[in-house]
Short mmCIF file of C-alpha atoms and ligand atoms in Angstrom, two decimals:
data_model
loop_
_atom_site.label_atom_id
_atom_site.label_comp_id
_atom_site.label_asym_id
_atom_site.label_seq_id
_atom_site.Cartn_x
_atom_site.Cartn_y
_atom_site.Cartn_z
CA MET A 67 25.07 14.43 -22.42
CA LEU A 68 27.39 15.22 -19.53
CA ARG A 69 26.24 13.49 -16.36
CA GLN A 70 27.74 14.01 -12.94
CA SER A 71 26.73 12.38 -9.64
CA ALA A 72 25.89 14.54 -6.60
CA ALA A 73 28.83 13.04 -4.68
CA GLY A 74 31.12 13.82 -7.61
CA LEU A 75 29.92 17.43 -7.73
CA MET A 76 30.58 17.83 -4.01
CA LEU A 77 34.13 16.49 -4.40
CA ILE A 78 34.77 18.96 -7.24
CA ALA A 79 33.26 21.79 -5.16
CA ALA A 80 35.50 20.95 -2.21
CA ALA A 81 38.59 20.66 -4.45
CA ILE A 82 38.04 24.08 -6.07
CA GLY A 83 37.25 25.68 -2.74
CA ALA A 84 33.55 26.29 -3.34
CA PRO A 85 31.93 25.56 0.00
CA GLN A 86 28.65 27.21 -1.01
CA MET A 87 28.29 24.83 -3.93
CA ALA A 88 29.03 21.85 -1.67
CA GLN A 89 26.42 23.06 0.80
CA ALA A 90 23.81 23.61 -1.90
CA GLU A 91 24.34 20.07 -3.20
CA SER A 92 24.03 18.53 0.25
CA LYS A 93 20.65 20.20 0.72
CA THR A 94 19.29 18.57 -2.38
CA THR A 95 20.69 15.12 -1.64
CA GLN A 96 20.01 14.82 2.10
CA MET A 97 16.39 15.45 2.91
CA GLU A 98 15.84 16.23 6.56
CA ALA A 99 12.78 14.97 8.38
CA MET A 100 10.22 17.61 9.29
CA PRO A 101 8.89 17.38 12.85
CA MET A 102 5.93 15.01 13.02
CA PRO A 103 2.69 16.94 13.64
CA ASP A 104 -0.43 15.45 15.25
CA LEU A 105 -1.82 12.77 12.97
CA THR A 106 -5.30 11.23 13.22
CA ILE A 107 -6.36 8.20 11.17
CA TYR A 108 -10.07 7.70 10.48
CA HIS A 109 -10.45 3.99 10.18
CA LEU A 110 -12.68 1.05 9.30
CA GLU A 111 -11.66 -2.38 10.62
CA GLY A 112 -10.10 -4.60 7.94
CA ARG A 113 -10.08 -1.84 5.30
CA ARG A 114 -7.42 0.26 3.58
CA SER A 115 -6.94 2.52 6.60
CA GLU A 116 -5.00 -0.38 8.15
CA ARG A 117 -2.19 0.57 5.80
CA ILE A 118 -1.65 3.86 7.59
CA VAL A 119 -1.87 2.31 11.06
CA TRP A 120 0.63 -0.34 10.00
CA LEU A 121 2.95 2.29 8.48
CA MET A 122 2.94 4.30 11.71
CA GLU A 123 3.63 1.12 13.70
CA GLU A 124 6.55 0.25 11.41
CA LEU A 125 7.92 3.77 11.87
CA GLU A 126 7.20 3.66 15.63
CA MET A 127 5.63 7.10 15.35
CA PRO A 128 2.60 8.34 17.32
CA TYR A 129 -0.88 8.58 15.84
CA LYS A 130 -4.48 8.85 16.97
CA LEU A 131 -6.97 6.28 15.73
CA GLU A 132 -10.66 7.14 15.25
CA TYR A 133 -13.24 4.40 14.78
CA VAL A 134 -16.11 2.70 16.55
CA ARG A 135 -15.12 -0.83 17.40
CA GLY A 136 -17.33 -3.43 15.71
CA ASP A 137 -19.50 -0.87 13.90
CA LEU A 138 -18.48 0.06 10.36
CA MET A 139 -21.47 2.38 9.86
CA ALA A 140 -20.69 4.32 13.01
CA SER A 141 -17.02 4.53 11.98
CA MET A 142 -18.09 5.90 8.58
CA ALA A 143 -20.31 8.45 10.36
CA LYS A 144 -17.17 9.72 12.12
CA VAL A 145 -15.51 10.21 8.72
CA ARG A 146 -18.57 12.07 7.40
CA GLY A 147 -18.57 14.17 10.58
CA LEU A 148 -15.35 15.77 9.36
CA GLY A 149 -17.44 17.49 6.69
CA HIS A 150 -14.93 16.61 3.99
CA GLU A 151 -16.30 16.30 0.47
CA MET A 152 -14.76 12.85 -0.12
CA ALA A 153 -15.80 10.57 2.74
CA MET A 154 -13.47 7.56 2.32
CA VAL A 155 -11.13 5.59 4.51
CA PRO A 156 -8.40 6.15 5.09
CA THR A 157 -9.01 9.78 5.83
CA VAL A 158 -6.05 11.26 7.68
CA VAL A 159 -5.87 14.61 9.39
CA ILE A 160 -2.32 16.00 9.53
CA ASP A 161 -2.14 19.44 11.07
CA ASP A 162 -4.92 21.32 9.23
CA HIS A 163 -4.89 19.06 6.18
CA ILE A 164 -7.56 16.45 5.56
CA LEU A 165 -6.13 13.83 3.18
CA VAL A 166 -7.59 10.83 1.34
CA GLU A 167 -5.84 8.22 -0.92
CA SER A 168 -3.74 5.78 1.06
CA GLY A 169 -0.76 5.85 -1.34
CA ALA A 170 -0.58 9.63 -1.27
CA ILE A 171 -0.90 9.67 2.52
CA ILE A 172 1.96 7.16 2.86
CA ASP A 173 4.10 9.10 0.40
CA THR A 174 3.50 12.34 2.30
CA ILE A 175 4.33 10.80 5.69
CA LEU A 176 7.52 9.14 4.45
CA THR A 177 8.79 12.06 2.39
CA ARG A 178 8.18 14.70 5.02
CA TYR A 179 8.56 12.96 8.36
CA ALA A 180 10.58 9.78 7.74
CA PRO A 181 12.80 10.31 4.67
CA GLY A 182 14.88 7.26 3.84
CA LYS A 183 12.65 4.87 5.77
CA LEU A 184 10.55 2.03 4.31
CA ALA A 185 11.78 2.72 0.78
CA PRO A 186 14.93 1.69 -1.10
CA ALA A 187 17.48 4.47 -1.60
CA ARG A 188 16.66 6.62 -4.61
CA ASP A 189 19.77 5.37 -6.41
CA SER A 190 19.08 1.72 -5.55
CA GLU A 191 18.24 -0.67 -8.38
CA PHE A 192 15.00 -1.45 -6.52
CA TYR A 193 13.70 2.11 -6.21
CA PRO A 194 11.76 2.21 -9.52
CA GLU A 195 10.09 -1.13 -8.77
CA HIS A 196 9.19 -0.02 -5.24
CA VAL A 197 7.49 3.07 -6.71
CA MET A 198 5.75 0.94 -9.33
CA TRP A 199 4.25 -1.42 -6.73
CA MET A 200 3.25 1.54 -4.57
CA HIS A 201 1.04 2.68 -7.46
CA TYR A 202 0.16 -0.73 -8.90
CA ALA A 203 -1.63 -1.70 -5.66
CA GLU A 204 -4.48 0.74 -6.29
CA GLY A 205 -3.95 1.70 -9.92
CA SER A 206 -4.04 -1.73 -11.62
CA LEU A 207 -4.55 -4.38 -8.95
CA ALA A 208 -7.41 -3.07 -6.78
CA ALA A 209 -9.13 -1.50 -9.79
CA ARG A 210 -9.23 -4.83 -11.68
CA LEU A 211 -10.24 -6.82 -8.61
CA PHE A 212 -13.21 -4.64 -7.75
CA SER A 213 -14.42 -4.33 -11.34
CA ASP A 214 -14.26 -8.13 -11.74
CA TYR A 215 -16.00 -8.53 -8.38
CA ARG A 216 -18.88 -6.27 -9.44
CA ALA A 217 -19.22 -8.08 -12.77
CA TRP A 218 -19.21 -11.51 -11.13
CA ARG A 219 -21.73 -10.52 -8.48
CA THR A 220 -24.17 -8.90 -10.88
CA ASN A 221 -23.83 -10.77 -14.16
CA PRO A 222 -21.19 -13.54 -14.13
CA PRO A 223 -19.41 -13.71 -17.51
CA THR A 224 -19.42 -16.98 -19.40
CA GLU A 225 -15.90 -16.63 -20.71
CA ARG A 226 -12.63 -15.10 -19.65
CA SER A 227 -12.16 -11.45 -20.55
CA ARG A 228 -9.53 -10.73 -23.19
CA PHE A 229 -8.55 -7.67 -21.16
CA VAL A 230 -6.17 -7.81 -18.21
CA ASP A 231 -8.24 -9.30 -15.39
CA SER A 232 -7.89 -10.23 -11.72
CA GLU A 233 -5.85 -13.32 -12.36
CA ALA A 234 -3.38 -11.52 -14.63
CA VAL A 235 -2.76 -8.68 -12.17
CA VAL A 236 -2.26 -11.12 -9.29
CA GLN A 237 -0.01 -13.32 -11.46
CA TYR A 238 2.29 -10.36 -12.16
CA SER A 239 2.67 -9.87 -8.39
CA GLU A 240 3.31 -13.60 -7.92
CA ASN A 241 6.03 -13.57 -10.59
CA TYR A 242 7.83 -10.65 -8.95
CA LEU A 243 7.86 -12.48 -5.62
CA ALA A 244 9.45 -15.48 -7.34
CA LYS A 245 12.57 -13.32 -7.82
CA HIS A 246 12.43 -10.92 -4.86
CA PRO A 247 11.53 -11.37 -1.21
CA TRP A 248 9.55 -8.13 -0.98
CA PHE A 249 7.75 -5.66 -3.23
CA GLY A 250 10.45 -3.24 -2.12
CA GLY A 251 13.00 -5.57 -3.78
CA ALA A 252 15.61 -6.80 -1.31
CA GLU A 253 13.97 -5.21 1.75
CA PHE A 254 10.49 -4.74 3.12
CA SER A 255 9.11 -1.34 2.07
CA ALA A 256 5.92 0.71 2.03
CA ALA A 257 5.11 -1.04 -1.26
CA ASP A 258 4.51 -4.22 0.74
CA ILE A 259 2.12 -2.25 2.96
CA MET A 260 0.23 -1.05 -0.13
CA MET A 261 0.07 -4.50 -1.74
CA LEU A 262 -1.34 -6.55 1.14
CA PHE A 263 -4.92 -5.22 1.10
CA PRO A 264 -5.65 -5.95 -2.59
CA LEU A 265 -3.89 -9.32 -2.48
CA ASN A 266 -6.07 -10.25 0.51
CA VAL A 267 -9.13 -9.07 -1.44
CA ALA A 268 -8.13 -11.25 -4.42
CA THR A 269 -8.22 -14.45 -2.40
CA GLY A 270 -10.76 -13.37 0.25
CA LEU A 271 -13.40 -12.60 -2.38
CA ASN A 272 -12.49 -15.77 -4.29
CA LEU A 273 -11.50 -13.81 -7.41
CA VAL A 274 -8.46 -16.03 -7.78
CA ASP A 275 -7.57 -19.49 -6.52
CA LYS A 276 -5.05 -18.93 -3.73
CA GLU A 277 -3.51 -22.38 -4.35
CA LYS A 278 -2.11 -21.00 -7.61
CA PHE A 279 -0.09 -18.28 -5.89
CA PRO A 280 2.39 -19.91 -3.49
CA ASN A 281 4.86 -16.98 -3.50
CA ILE A 282 2.13 -14.58 -2.38
CA ALA A 283 1.05 -17.06 0.32
CA ALA A 284 4.66 -17.31 1.61
CA TRP A 285 5.03 -13.50 1.54
CA LYS A 286 1.84 -13.15 3.61
CA VAL A 287 3.27 -15.50 6.24
CA LYS A 288 6.34 -13.22 6.54
CA ILE A 289 4.11 -10.14 6.74
CA GLU A 290 1.98 -11.66 9.50
CA ALA A 291 5.11 -12.38 11.56
CA ARG A 292 6.15 -8.71 11.62
CA PRO A 293 5.80 -7.18 15.09
CA ALA A 294 4.48 -3.89 13.62
CA TYR A 295 1.82 -5.80 11.66
CA LYS A 296 0.76 -7.58 14.85
CA ARG A 297 0.57 -4.24 16.69
CA MET A 298 -1.57 -2.89 13.84
CA LEU A 299 -3.97 -5.84 14.19
CA ALA A 300 -4.24 -5.34 17.96
CA ALA A 301 -5.03 -1.63 17.56
CA ALA A 302 -7.05 -1.62 14.36
CA ARG A 303 -8.71 -5.04 14.05
CA PRO A 304 -9.08 -6.28 17.64
CA ASP A 305 -12.08 -8.54 16.88
CA GLY A 306 -10.92 -9.86 13.50
CA MET A 307 -12.59 -9.08 10.19
CA ILE A 308 -16.11 -7.70 10.31
CA GLY A 309 -18.66 -6.86 7.62
CA ASN A 310 -17.06 -9.01 4.93
CA LEU A 311 -18.34 -8.71 1.38
CA PRO A 312 -19.71 -12.05 0.13
CA PRO A 313 -17.13 -13.90 -2.00
CA VAL A 314 -17.96 -14.86 -5.57
CA THR A 315 -19.11 -18.48 -5.63
CA GLN A 316 -16.98 -19.47 -8.58
CA HIS A 317 -13.65 -18.14 -9.83
CA PRO A 318 -13.59 -16.28 -13.11
CA PRO A 319 -12.62 -18.93 -15.69
CA SER A 320 -8.89 -19.45 -16.04
CA GLU A 321 -6.62 -20.34 -18.90
CA ARG A 322 -3.85 -21.20 -16.49
CA LYS A 323 -3.22 -24.84 -15.70
N1 GSH B 627 -7.87 4.46 -3.59
C1 GSH B 627 -8.39 4.77 -2.28
C2 GSH B 627 -9.61 3.88 -2.02
C3 GSH B 627 -10.34 4.24 -0.73
C4 GSH B 627 -11.59 3.38 -0.54
O1 GSH B 627 -12.31 3.03 -1.49
N2 GSH B 627 -11.81 3.01 0.72
C5 GSH B 627 -13.00 2.23 1.03
C6 GSH B 627 -12.73 1.31 2.21
S1 GSH B 627 -11.41 0.17 1.91
C7 GSH B 627 -14.11 3.15 1.44
O2 GSH B 627 -13.89 4.27 1.90
N3 GSH B 627 -15.35 2.68 1.35
C8 GSH B 627 -16.48 3.41 1.79
C9 GSH B 627 -17.30 3.93 0.66
O3 GSH B 627 -16.91 3.79 -0.50
O4 GSH B 627 -18.37 4.50 0.96
C10 GSH B 627 -7.28 4.56 -1.25
O5 GSH B 627 -6.33 3.82 -1.54
O6 GSH B 627 -7.33 5.16 -0.17
#
């Protein structure tokens, strides 16, 4: 199969005097940012909506934050007040669109309004892994954590599941951080923003023993030192965590030494 890079095609186009071809190529390779419309984040303190606040702080872009400080029920009532069928946080209103799903919201904001930011270049070796962690955060990690949490709160199992469980999904994250400083690979990316909430859930709800995951612990220290993360905390969690779920009293049994 004949493969040709975009830069190579543009050089050929210029050499054969085909300016239209060069222009057409540049449109597909250089995505321009669309102007940022009004953006409102419906929020619950300490929950996934912090991802969007943190993203906007990293991008230094304006946003409006809707929640009732110290009152999760009242904040949820604000979300329901939108009349949207799926009352979840984050809910984000961009122009006339009401969006749920934090990963999709982040993808939309970056692709449309901040192309090239908080993601490795598309031709970087790290791009596929960045995309994988963007999806892994909710698709495999959070899903396993919350299903284990429900099982352990209602009917604690007597033996370790033979399916992929909380410890396995956290261990995979730990192993990646043994070789890379960030879930974006060499640089901090939106994948790190996606991964923090479930990794905090894993240890906060006692689903895994945090002593077993030193790379994740060191990564969290770097995250917490980021000025944009601190600004997010000041705006979105001014009184610390509230309404915590009770942790499980005992870790799911482990085969790891
Ligand atoms: N996969 C969704 C999950 C959203 C979600 O479950 N959010 C929780 C808060 S962290 C929520 O809305 N809980 C309220 C409820 O389920 O009633 C995302 O990433 O946005």
